[in-house]
Coordinates of C-alpha atoms in Angstrom, one line a residue:
M156 CA -4.4 -13.6 18.6
K157 CA -5.4 -9.7 18.3
L158 CA -4.3 -7.2 20.2
L159 CA -4.2 -3.8 18.6
F160 CA -7.3 -4.8 16.2
E161 CA -9.3 -6.7 19.0
D162 CA -12.0 -4.0 19.2
I163 CA -10.7 -1.5 16.3
D164 CA -14.2 -1.5 14.4
E165 CA -16.2 -0.7 17.5
P166 CA -18.1 2.6 16.8
G167 CA -16.6 5.6 18.7
L168 CA -13.4 3.9 19.8
N169 CA -11.6 6.9 18.7
T170 CA -13.4 8.9 21.6
L171 CA -11.9 8.9 24.9
P172 CA -15.3 7.4 26.7
I173 CA -15.5 4.5 24.6
Y174 CA -11.7 3.8 24.7
E175 CA -11.7 4.1 28.6
R176 CA -14.7 1.9 28.6
R177 CA -12.7 -0.8 26.8
G178 CA -9.9 -0.4 29.4
G179 CA -8.0 2.3 27.9
Y180 CA -5.3 4.1 30.0
Q181 CA -5.3 1.3 32.3
A182 CA -2.0 0.5 31.2
L183 CA -0.7 3.9 31.8
R184 CA -2.0 3.7 35.4
E185 CA -0.1 0.6 36.0
A186 CA 3.1 1.9 34.2
L187 CA 2.9 5.1 36.7
A188 CA 2.8 2.9 39.5
L189 CA 6.3 1.3 38.8
A190 CA 9.7 3.2 38.4
P191 CA 10.6 4.0 34.7
D192 CA 13.4 1.5 34.7
E193 CA 10.7 -1.2 35.7
V194 CA 8.5 -0.1 32.8
L195 CA 11.5 -0.1 30.3
G196 CA 12.5 -3.6 31.7
Q197 CA 8.9 -4.9 30.8
I198 CA 9.3 -3.4 27.2
S199 CA 12.8 -5.0 27.0
E200 CA 11.6 -8.5 28.1
S201 CA 9.0 -8.4 25.4
S202 CA 11.7 -8.4 22.8
I203 CA 9.3 -6.3 20.5
R204 CA 11.0 -5.3 17.5
G205 CA 10.2 -2.1 15.5
R206 CA 7.4 -2.3 13.3
G207 CA 8.5 0.5 10.9
G208 CA 10.9 -1.5 8.8
A209 CA 14.4 -1.9 10.4
G210 CA 13.0 -4.4 13.0
F211 CA 15.2 -3.1 15.7
R212 CA 14.4 -4.2 19.4
M213 CA 12.7 -1.3 21.0
G214 CA 14.0 -1.8 24.5
Q215 CA 17.6 -1.8 23.2
K216 CA 17.0 1.3 21.0
A217 CA 15.5 3.3 24.1
G218 CA 18.6 2.0 26.3
F219 CA 20.9 3.8 24.1
L220 CA 19.4 7.2 25.5
P221 CA 21.5 8.7 28.0
H222 CA 20.3 9.3 31.6
G223 CA 20.1 12.3 33.5
D224 CA 18.2 15.7 33.7
M225 CA 18.6 16.8 30.0
D226 CA 16.2 17.7 26.9
K227 CA 15.3 14.4 25.5
Y228 CA 12.6 13.8 22.9
L229 CA 10.4 10.9 21.6
V230 CA 9.2 11.0 18.0
C231 CA 6.4 9.1 16.7
N232 CA 7.0 8.2 12.9
A233 CA 3.5 8.4 11.5
D234 CA 4.8 9.5 7.9
E235 CA 3.4 6.2 6.4
S236 CA 4.5 6.6 2.8
E237 CA 5.7 3.3 1.7
P238 CA 3.7 1.8 -1.2
G239 CA 1.5 -1.0 -0.1
T240 CA 1.6 0.2 3.6
F241 CA -1.7 1.6 5.1
K242 CA -1.8 -0.2 8.8
D243 CA -1.1 2.8 10.6
R244 CA -3.6 4.9 8.8
E245 CA -6.3 2.5 10.0
L246 CA -4.8 2.4 13.8
M247 CA -4.8 6.3 13.9
Q248 CA -8.0 6.7 12.6
K249 CA -9.9 4.3 14.5
S250 CA -7.9 3.9 17.9
P251 CA -5.8 7.1 18.2
H252 CA -5.8 6.9 22.1
M253 CA -4.1 3.7 21.9
L254 CA -1.1 5.4 20.3
I255 CA -1.4 8.3 22.7
E256 CA -1.3 6.0 25.6
G257 CA 1.8 4.1 24.3
I258 CA 3.7 7.2 23.7
V259 CA 2.9 8.3 27.3
I260 CA 4.2 5.2 28.6
A261 CA 7.2 5.1 26.7
A262 CA 8.1 8.7 27.5
Y263 CA 7.7 7.8 31.0
A264 CA 9.9 4.7 30.9
T265 CA 12.6 6.9 29.0
E266 CA 12.1 10.0 31.5
I267 CA 11.0 12.2 28.4
R268 CA 8.8 15.1 28.6
R269 CA 8.5 16.4 25.1
A270 CA 6.9 14.1 22.3
F271 CA 6.1 14.6 18.6
I272 CA 3.9 12.7 16.2
Y273 CA 5.0 13.5 12.7
I274 CA 2.0 12.4 10.4
R275 CA 2.1 12.3 6.6
G276 CA 0.8 15.1 4.8
E277 CA -1.9 13.3 3.0
Y278 CA -3.5 11.9 6.0
E279 CA -5.5 15.0 6.8
H280 CA -8.5 13.2 8.2
Q281 CA -6.4 11.1 10.6
A282 CA -4.5 14.1 11.6
D283 CA -7.9 15.8 12.5
I284 CA -8.9 12.7 14.6
L285 CA -5.5 12.7 16.5
E286 CA -5.7 16.4 17.2
A287 CA -9.1 15.7 18.8
A288 CA -7.8 12.7 20.8
I289 CA -4.7 14.7 22.0
A290 CA -7.2 17.4 23.3
E291 CA -9.2 14.8 25.1
A292 CA -6.3 13.3 26.8
R293 CA -4.8 16.5 27.9
D294 CA -8.3 17.4 29.6
A295 CA -8.5 14.1 31.1
G296 CA -5.1 14.4 32.7
Y297 CA -3.3 11.8 30.6
L298 CA -1.1 14.6 29.2
G299 CA 0.4 17.7 30.5
E300 CA 1.7 18.5 33.7
D301 CA 1.9 16.1 36.6
I302 CA 0.0 13.3 34.7
L303 CA -2.4 11.4 37.0
G304 CA -0.6 12.7 39.9
S305 CA 2.6 10.9 39.1
G306 CA 5.0 13.8 38.8
H307 CA 5.6 12.9 35.4
S308 CA 4.7 15.5 32.5
L309 CA 4.8 15.2 28.8
T310 CA 4.1 17.5 25.8
L311 CA 2.7 16.1 22.8
V312 CA 2.5 17.9 19.7
L313 CA 1.1 16.8 16.2
H314 CA 3.1 18.0 13.4
R315 CA 1.9 17.6 9.7
G316 CA 4.3 16.9 7.0
A317 CA 3.9 17.9 3.5
G318 CA 3.9 14.6 1.6
A319 CA 7.8 14.0 0.8
Y320 CA 8.4 10.3 1.2
I321 CA 12.0 11.0 2.1
C322 CA 10.7 12.4 5.4
G323 CA 9.8 8.7 6.5
E324 CA 13.5 8.3 7.0
E325 CA 14.3 9.0 10.6
T326 CA 16.9 11.8 10.2
G327 CA 14.9 13.4 7.3
L328 CA 12.0 13.7 9.6
L329 CA 14.0 15.4 12.1
D330 CA 15.0 17.8 9.9
S331 CA 11.6 18.6 8.6
L332 CA 10.3 18.6 12.0
E333 CA 13.1 21.4 12.9
G334 CA 11.5 23.4 10.0
K335 CA 14.3 22.6 7.4
R336 CA 14.2 20.8 4.1
G337 CA 13.6 17.0 4.9
N338 CA 16.9 15.5 4.0
P339 CA 18.6 12.7 5.6
R340 CA 21.7 13.1 8.0
L341 CA 25.0 11.6 7.8
K342 CA 25.3 8.9 10.7
P343 CA 26.7 8.7 13.3
P344 CA 25.9 10.3 15.2
F345 CA 22.4 8.5 15.6
P346 CA 19.3 10.2 16.9
A347 CA 19.7 8.3 20.2
I348 CA 22.8 10.4 21.0
E349 CA 22.0 13.5 18.7
G350 CA 18.6 14.0 17.3
L351 CA 16.1 16.4 17.2
Y352 CA 17.3 19.9 18.2
H353 CA 20.6 18.2 18.9
G354 CA 19.1 16.3 22.0
P355 CA 18.9 12.5 22.4
T356 CA 15.7 11.2 20.6
L357 CA 13.7 8.0 20.5
I358 CA 12.0 7.4 17.3
N359 CA 9.3 4.7 16.9
N360 CA 6.7 3.8 14.7
V361 CA 3.0 4.1 15.2
E362 CA 2.1 0.4 15.5
T363 CA 5.3 -0.2 17.7
L364 CA 4.3 2.7 20.3
A365 CA 0.4 1.4 20.1
T366 CA 1.6 -2.0 21.2
V367 CA 3.2 -0.6 24.4
P368 CA 0.0 -0.6 26.6
H369 CA -0.6 -4.2 25.7
I370 CA 2.7 -5.3 26.7
I371 CA 2.3 -3.4 30.1
R372 CA -1.3 -5.0 30.6
M373 CA 0.2 -8.7 29.7
G374 CA 3.8 -8.4 31.1
G375 CA 6.7 -8.2 28.8
E376 CA 7.3 -12.2 29.4
A377 CA 3.9 -13.1 28.4
Y378 CA 4.1 -11.1 25.2
A379 CA 7.3 -12.7 24.4
K380 CA 5.4 -16.1 24.2
L381 CA 3.3 -14.8 21.2
G382 CA 5.0 -15.2 17.8
T383 CA 8.5 -17.0 17.4
E384 CA 11.6 -16.7 19.6
T385 CA 13.2 -13.9 17.6
S386 CA 9.9 -12.2 16.3
T387 CA 7.8 -12.0 19.2
G388 CA 4.1 -10.6 19.4
T389 CA 1.6 -9.7 16.8
K390 CA 2.0 -7.7 13.7
L391 CA -0.4 -5.8 11.6
V392 CA 0.1 -6.6 7.8
S393 CA -1.3 -4.7 4.8
V394 CA -2.1 -6.9 2.0
S395 CA -2.9 -5.4 -1.3
G396 CA -2.2 -6.1 -5.1
D397 CA -3.9 -9.0 -6.8
V398 CA -5.8 -10.4 -4.0
Q399 CA -9.6 -10.8 -3.4
R400 CA -9.7 -9.1 0.1
P401 CA -7.0 -6.4 0.4
G402 CA -7.0 -4.8 3.8
N403 CA -5.0 -4.7 7.2
Y404 CA -4.8 -8.1 9.0
E405 CA -3.3 -8.7 12.7
I406 CA -1.3 -12.0 12.8
E407 CA 1.1 -13.7 15.2
L408 CA 4.5 -13.6 13.7
G409 CA 5.6 -16.9 12.4
V410 CA 2.3 -17.9 10.5
S411 CA 2.5 -19.1 7.0
S412 CA 2.9 -16.5 4.3
R413 CA 0.5 -18.6 2.3
E414 CA -2.3 -18.2 5.1
L415 CA -1.9 -14.8 5.0
I416 CA -2.1 -14.4 1.0
Y417 CA -4.7 -17.0 0.5
G418 CA -6.5 -17.8 3.8
L419 CA -6.9 -14.2 5.1
A420 CA -6.6 -12.1 1.8
G421 CA -8.4 -14.6 -0.5
G422 CA -5.6 -15.1 -3.0
P423 CA -5.5 -13.9 -6.5
P424 CA -8.7 -13.5 -8.5
S425 CA -10.1 -16.8 -10.0
G426 CA -8.0 -18.4 -12.8
R427 CA -4.9 -16.4 -11.6
S428 CA -1.9 -17.5 -9.6
V429 CA 0.8 -15.6 -7.6
K430 CA 3.7 -14.9 -9.9
F431 CA 5.6 -12.8 -7.2
W432 CA 5.3 -10.8 -4.1
F433 CA 6.8 -8.2 -1.8
P434 CA 6.7 -9.2 1.7
G435 CA 7.7 -5.8 3.2
G436 CA 6.4 -3.0 0.9
S437 CA 7.8 -2.0 -2.4
S438 CA 11.1 -1.4 -1.1
A439 CA 11.5 -5.3 -0.2
P440 CA 13.2 -7.8 -2.8
V441 CA 10.6 -9.9 -4.6
L442 CA 9.8 -13.5 -3.5
T443 CA 8.1 -16.2 -5.7
A444 CA 5.3 -18.4 -5.4
D445 CA 7.8 -21.0 -4.4
D446 CA 8.4 -19.1 -1.0
L447 CA 4.8 -18.8 0.0
D448 CA 5.1 -21.5 2.7
L449 CA 7.8 -19.6 4.6
P450 CA 7.1 -18.3 8.0
Y451 CA 6.2 -14.7 8.0
D452 CA 8.5 -13.2 10.6
F453 CA 11.6 -11.1 10.2
D454 CA 14.4 -13.7 10.3
S455 CA 12.7 -16.0 7.8
M456 CA 12.1 -13.2 5.5
A457 CA 15.7 -12.2 5.9
K458 CA 16.9 -15.7 5.3
A459 CA 15.0 -16.0 2.1
G460 CA 16.9 -12.9 0.6
S461 CA 14.0 -10.2 1.5
M462 CA 12.7 -8.4 4.7
L463 CA 9.8 -8.0 6.6
G464 CA 9.8 -4.3 6.6
S465 CA 6.9 -2.4 7.5
G466 CA 4.8 -5.4 7.2
A467 CA 3.1 -4.7 3.7
I468 CA 2.5 -7.8 1.2
I469 CA 1.9 -6.7 -2.3
V470 CA 0.8 -9.6 -4.6
V471 CA 1.4 -9.7 -8.1
D472 CA -0.5 -12.4 -10.3
D473 CA 0.6 -13.9 -13.4
S474 CA -1.4 -11.2 -15.6
H475 CA 1.5 -8.7 -15.1
T476 CA 4.7 -8.5 -16.6
V477 CA 7.8 -8.0 -14.5
L478 CA 8.6 -4.8 -16.7
E479 CA 5.4 -3.2 -15.8
V480 CA 5.9 -3.5 -12.0
A481 CA 9.6 -2.7 -12.1
L482 CA 8.5 0.6 -14.2
K483 CA 6.1 1.5 -11.3
V484 CA 8.9 0.9 -8.6
A485 CA 11.6 2.8 -10.2
K486 CA 9.4 5.8 -11.1
F487 CA 8.3 6.2 -7.7
Y488 CA 11.6 6.1 -6.0
A489 CA 13.3 8.3 -8.6
H490 CA 10.6 10.9 -8.1
E491 CA 10.8 10.7 -4.4
S492 CA 14.9 10.9 -4.2
C493 CA 16.0 14.1 -2.5
G494 CA 18.9 14.2 -4.6
K495 CA 21.3 14.9 -1.8
C496 CA 23.6 11.8 -2.4
V497 CA 25.0 10.9 -5.9
P498 CA 24.3 6.8 -5.9
C499 CA 20.5 7.4 -5.2
R500 CA 20.3 10.6 -7.4
E501 CA 21.8 9.4 -10.2
G502 CA 21.2 5.6 -9.7
T503 CA 17.5 5.9 -9.5
N504 CA 17.3 7.9 -12.6
W505 CA 19.6 5.8 -14.4
T506 CA 17.5 2.6 -13.6
L507 CA 14.3 4.1 -14.7
K508 CA 16.0 5.0 -18.2
M509 CA 17.3 1.6 -18.7
L510 CA 13.9 0.1 -17.9
E511 CA 12.4 2.7 -20.3
R512 CA 14.9 1.5 -22.9
I513 CA 13.5 -2.0 -22.6
Q514 CA 9.9 -1.0 -23.0
S515 CA 10.7 1.5 -25.9
G516 CA 12.7 -1.6 -27.8
E517 CA 16.3 0.3 -27.5
A518 CA 17.6 -2.1 -24.9
T519 CA 19.7 -5.2 -25.4
P520 CA 20.4 -8.1 -22.7
M521 CA 23.7 -6.2 -21.8
D522 CA 21.5 -3.4 -20.4
L523 CA 20.2 -6.0 -17.7
D524 CA 23.7 -6.7 -16.6
I525 CA 24.5 -2.9 -16.6
M526 CA 21.2 -2.4 -14.4
A527 CA 22.1 -5.1 -11.9
S528 CA 25.6 -3.5 -11.5
V529 CA 24.1 -0.3 -10.9
C530 CA 21.6 -1.5 -8.1
E531 CA 24.6 -3.6 -6.6
Q532 CA 26.8 -0.2 -6.5
I533 CA 23.8 1.8 -4.9
I534 CA 23.0 -0.7 -2.2
G535 CA 24.9 0.4 1.2
N536 CA 26.2 3.5 -0.2
C537 CA 23.7 6.2 0.2
L538 CA 23.2 8.5 3.0
C539 CA 19.6 6.7 3.6
V540 CA 18.0 3.7 2.5
L541 CA 15.9 5.4 -0.3
G542 CA 18.4 4.2 -2.8
D543 CA 18.4 0.9 -1.5
A544 CA 14.6 0.7 -1.5
M545 CA 14.6 1.1 -5.4
A546 CA 17.9 -1.1 -5.9
M547 CA 16.9 -4.1 -3.9
P548 CA 13.5 -5.1 -5.6
I549 CA 14.8 -4.2 -9.1
G550 CA 17.7 -6.2 -8.7
S551 CA 15.8 -9.1 -7.1
M552 CA 13.6 -8.9 -10.4
I553 CA 16.6 -9.2 -12.7
E554 CA 17.9 -12.2 -10.8
K555 CA 14.7 -14.1 -10.7
F556 CA 13.1 -13.2 -13.9
R557 CA 15.9 -12.5 -16.2
E558 CA 14.7 -14.9 -18.8
E559 CA 11.2 -13.0 -19.0
L560 CA 13.1 -9.7 -19.2
E561 CA 15.2 -11.0 -22.0
A562 CA 12.2 -12.1 -23.8
E563 CA 10.6 -8.6 -23.3
I564 CA 13.7 -7.1 -24.7
E565 CA 13.7 -9.2 -27.9
A566 CA 9.8 -8.7 -28.1
A567 CA 10.0 -4.9 -27.8
R568 CA 13.0 -4.6 -30.1
E569 CA 10.8 -6.7 -32.9
R570 CA 7.8 -4.5 -32.2
A571 CA 10.2 -1.2 -32.7
D572 CA 11.6 -2.6 -36.1
A573 CA 8.1 -3.3 -37.1
A574 CA 7.0 -0.1 -36.4
A575 CA 10.0 1.5 -38.1
L576 CA 9.8 -0.6 -41.1
E577 CA 5.9 0.8 -41.4
D578 CA 7.5 4.4 -41.8
V579 CA 10.0 3.3 -44.6
V580 CA 8.8 4.6 -48.1
P581 CA 10.2 2.5 -51.2
L582 CA 12.0 5.1 -53.6
G583 CA 9.9 6.3 -56.0
V584 CA 6.7 5.4 -54.4
A585 CA 4.3 8.2 -53.2
D586 CA 3.5 8.1 -49.5
E587 CA -0.2 8.8 -49.2
R588 CA 0.5 10.5 -45.8
A589 CA 2.8 13.3 -47.5
G590 CA 0.4 13.7 -50.4
P591 CA 1.2 13.5 -54.3
M592 CA 4.8 13.6 -55.5
P593 CA 5.4 16.9 -57.2
V594 CA 5.7 17.2 -60.9
H595 CA 8.4 18.9 -62.6

């Protein structure tokens, strides 16, 4: 069943007239006819879990916000920077009003009057589309003062980031939104208590908020019947890597991972097979071909030792080495670390250096033990999850493919030794590269 992507490719859906023709903003009208607590009740009843990575229930998260007349904020995290994730980009580009409608409903349910969309700096085209859609919504009375005569008002501002991956972390995002360097904050306090400008703040992902209008239209109980008991609803999944039909797919949570990779995305190229795959973006511990029949949902991925994360499947076929992929992952996170905390700053760089030692033929099998220990010490000891995002996949590769890595260490040492021997010149023999031996 498709909800978010049902009409996603209809020409002009990014404009208000076409969106309204497809039933757009009807959910907002229905929500405004209810009390805010009733709207929040529908969201809670749906049991929707956050679609940005952590999988925390939206209704429960919103329920942490204090009640009463105070400055509260809603922030949409559109800083989609996780390698392998590109679902929010398509959603914002093709159906920006769906996101805006979801933001207005969520703000009404939590009695918030100021909202922000923090969008990834590289998404210039999508940001332009969102700016135009916000202007359309404001002119039509869906934003601004006294929305549709309800007495509820909402100011929505689009803020463009500058391309730092760390700003996808919710507190780093808040610092960036305040005009500071985007560094993660120490928690607690959590954003729901003290977030943007020291006020209570609800932070949700693009997909999560875009789902809200569908929950209101269907009703929370009906939405909860989609998917599984603990992973309700539909999910946008970005499938990339070694597949024949990479792209975004909307599925009901709980479908077979094999169906996603082979049935929808076409599987690896002819003659190749799945070696391993990331079920939740580059930060997720890898799974192997033996795990392809697992249901694709939050709990099944967690029980398998990985995570669903943002819903980005990266497939690696048997034409690649584990070292090749591990180096790419380590380089990305070492480069993107903000450097604020020691475990992440030092751990990501040490891990990268040890992987480079393997590549250059300087490593021994003991380096794998050291690297696994470093990854273990990083996890859970950083200010944010960026360090974990490097340590978890690298640690899982060492665990699942140690034999291959040991063979790579041996092969690289043999190549290095052979190269060194080529440079050895026997005593008394002239080296052609150095010219003739001097005559005395």
